[in-house]
Amino acid sequence: MEKLESTSSRIQTVAILTSLFKKVLDENKDLIDKVVYFIQGKLWPDWYGYPEIGIGEKGIIKAIALASGLKEREIEELYKSLGDLGLVAERAMSKKKAVGLAAFVKKKTPLTFEKVYNTLKRIAFMQGEGSRDLKIKALAGLFTEASPKEAKYIARFVQGKLRLGVGDTSIIEALAQLFGVPKEQVERAYNLRADLGALALLMAKEGPDVVKRVHPKPGIPLRPMLAERLHDPVEILKKLGGVGLAEYKYDGERAQIHILPDGRVIIFSRRLENITEPYPDVVQYAKKHVKAKEAIIEGEIVAVDPRTGELRPFQELMHRRRKHDIHIAMKEYPVHVRLFDLMYADGEDYTDKPLPIRRKKLEEILDQVEEFRIAENKIVDNPEDLEKFFYEAINNGCEGLVVKAIHDRSIYQAGARGWLWIKYKRDYKSEMIEPVDLVVVGAFYGKGRRGGTYGALLMAGYDKERDVFMTVCKVGSGFSDEELAKLPELLKPYIIPKKHPRVVSQMEADVWVQPALVAEIIGAEITISPMHTCALDKVKAGAGLAIRFPRFIRWRPDKGPEDATTCDEIIEMYKMKLHKVEE
Ligand code: ATP
């Protein structure tokens, strides 16, 4: 570790690692996985979901004091002046007093890596009452057996600050050199099974050729395929060879869903953490609606409004993650899944097959329901359709589109950001900072829990010039249960058989309403929309403006329809807050 720490040359890093790994193979090859993890500063990959070592700075200081016989205060002083607990441990252990634990350790046998690893593992698994003291004592025991230099690295490891500067790529290169196989093969295997330790062990046990045969395995995450970015629909189609599969880019949490042969379901995040626990409902959807014994599929978990089924912003998912009682959180923040890929199914690796084949298989093994279905998508071959679909996605609560290649070489590029997937997001957005007063011009029947009442209202702004009402959003959120229950009664006197002559709408409401009722509405932003008529052709040809993520605040019985916010005011609001999206 000292050697690794002191070099900044990658070639040297790889050489040091190669000789270290060789030594491990010669002496005890069963340890190779653990050595790899240790070099990465971990006891195991994060996605195992095992406990952490769980000793903070204070605990490490206590352990050093215990082991060295120095006072805690002295250790703290040292920490203040040296600023690195590793150096503190080294210094303290080199001047340890005979009264410390060290005094009781008889003849010193050298401390092995295996013992360090196993002790730290034991410490991590110490849980519950009194475990803090036990953890500290066990760590002090390790320090006592260690040389000062060893104590330095143990202290840093426990603190999570090993920082050897060894990246995955160096480890991959070292393994390739050691086993005499091309680097690309090791890399490929790692992309399909994101566990370098396990891969090293597999090569050590089954021989280097095993990397060629590595396939995805349910239970071990794949490194995700990532998208490049472009802003111009013409460019996007050009890159994809003239035609692509455009899909809504949902603003949620990416989920790699693994269905294991024993019936278990494991969900991994974009960063390959195990996120099964916060999503028991997603586990149930997968168990119920995937008809394969074994599979790895991918999609986006999105928050939905519990009453309307409309998509909600990403932040709501995070509320859910923060809730302690997951069963309450599940009700308050329900989620749906929008699936977009399949990497493995029933013994077959699909990563090297083109997207249309992966999608066909995904459709075959899915029993699609509203909560768990394939992402909204469309095959597009011209920029106009692409742009229209893009605005549709935005108005439905999405960030934009991911447009994907569908040619023969459109494989699943695990671990790579490439041009087979292109994200198309907006350059500009216009935040909405103040509410507007809008007129109800139509209504949509409620689904599910909203059966029997309305699920959403079609709202319009007032176009003063033409003296008409132009639609700007569909609002379904923000109503209390009471307000919802009252909707049918409230709208009844105004219901008319067809669209009111003073209403301009491209949307077809289930029920048309005479412009009369005014409500205060706030949204997240104002955006261009081909579906709404407010400000039609004024900001962009062929499109109007819409309010994204609208919420009902209250009724404004004091206002008549002509007192509603005008379309010109909405254009002003849009222009005022328009700014470049920061990445
Ligand atoms: P971003 O911050 O834009 O989400 P990112 O770095 O997380 O970027 P990118 O590859 O750049 O990842 O963008 C793709 C991300 O978009 C995926 O990680 C996934 O979470 C999300 N996503 C939403 N819908 C889709 C979809 N239909 N297909 C692929 N990815 C999707």
Coordinates of C-alpha atoms in Angstrom, one line a residue, residues 252 280 333 349 383 446 484 531 540 583:
G252 CA -37.3 8.9 -11.7
P280 CA -41.3 -3.7 -2.0
Y333 CA -45.7 8.0 -2.6
D349 CA -27.5 -13.4 -22.7
P383 CA -37.4 15.6 -37.1
G446 CA -61.3 9.7 -12.5
L484 CA -62.6 16.0 -4.9
M531 CA -51.1 20.1 -27.1
K540 CA -43.2 28.9 -31.2
E583 CA -26.1 20.3 -16.0

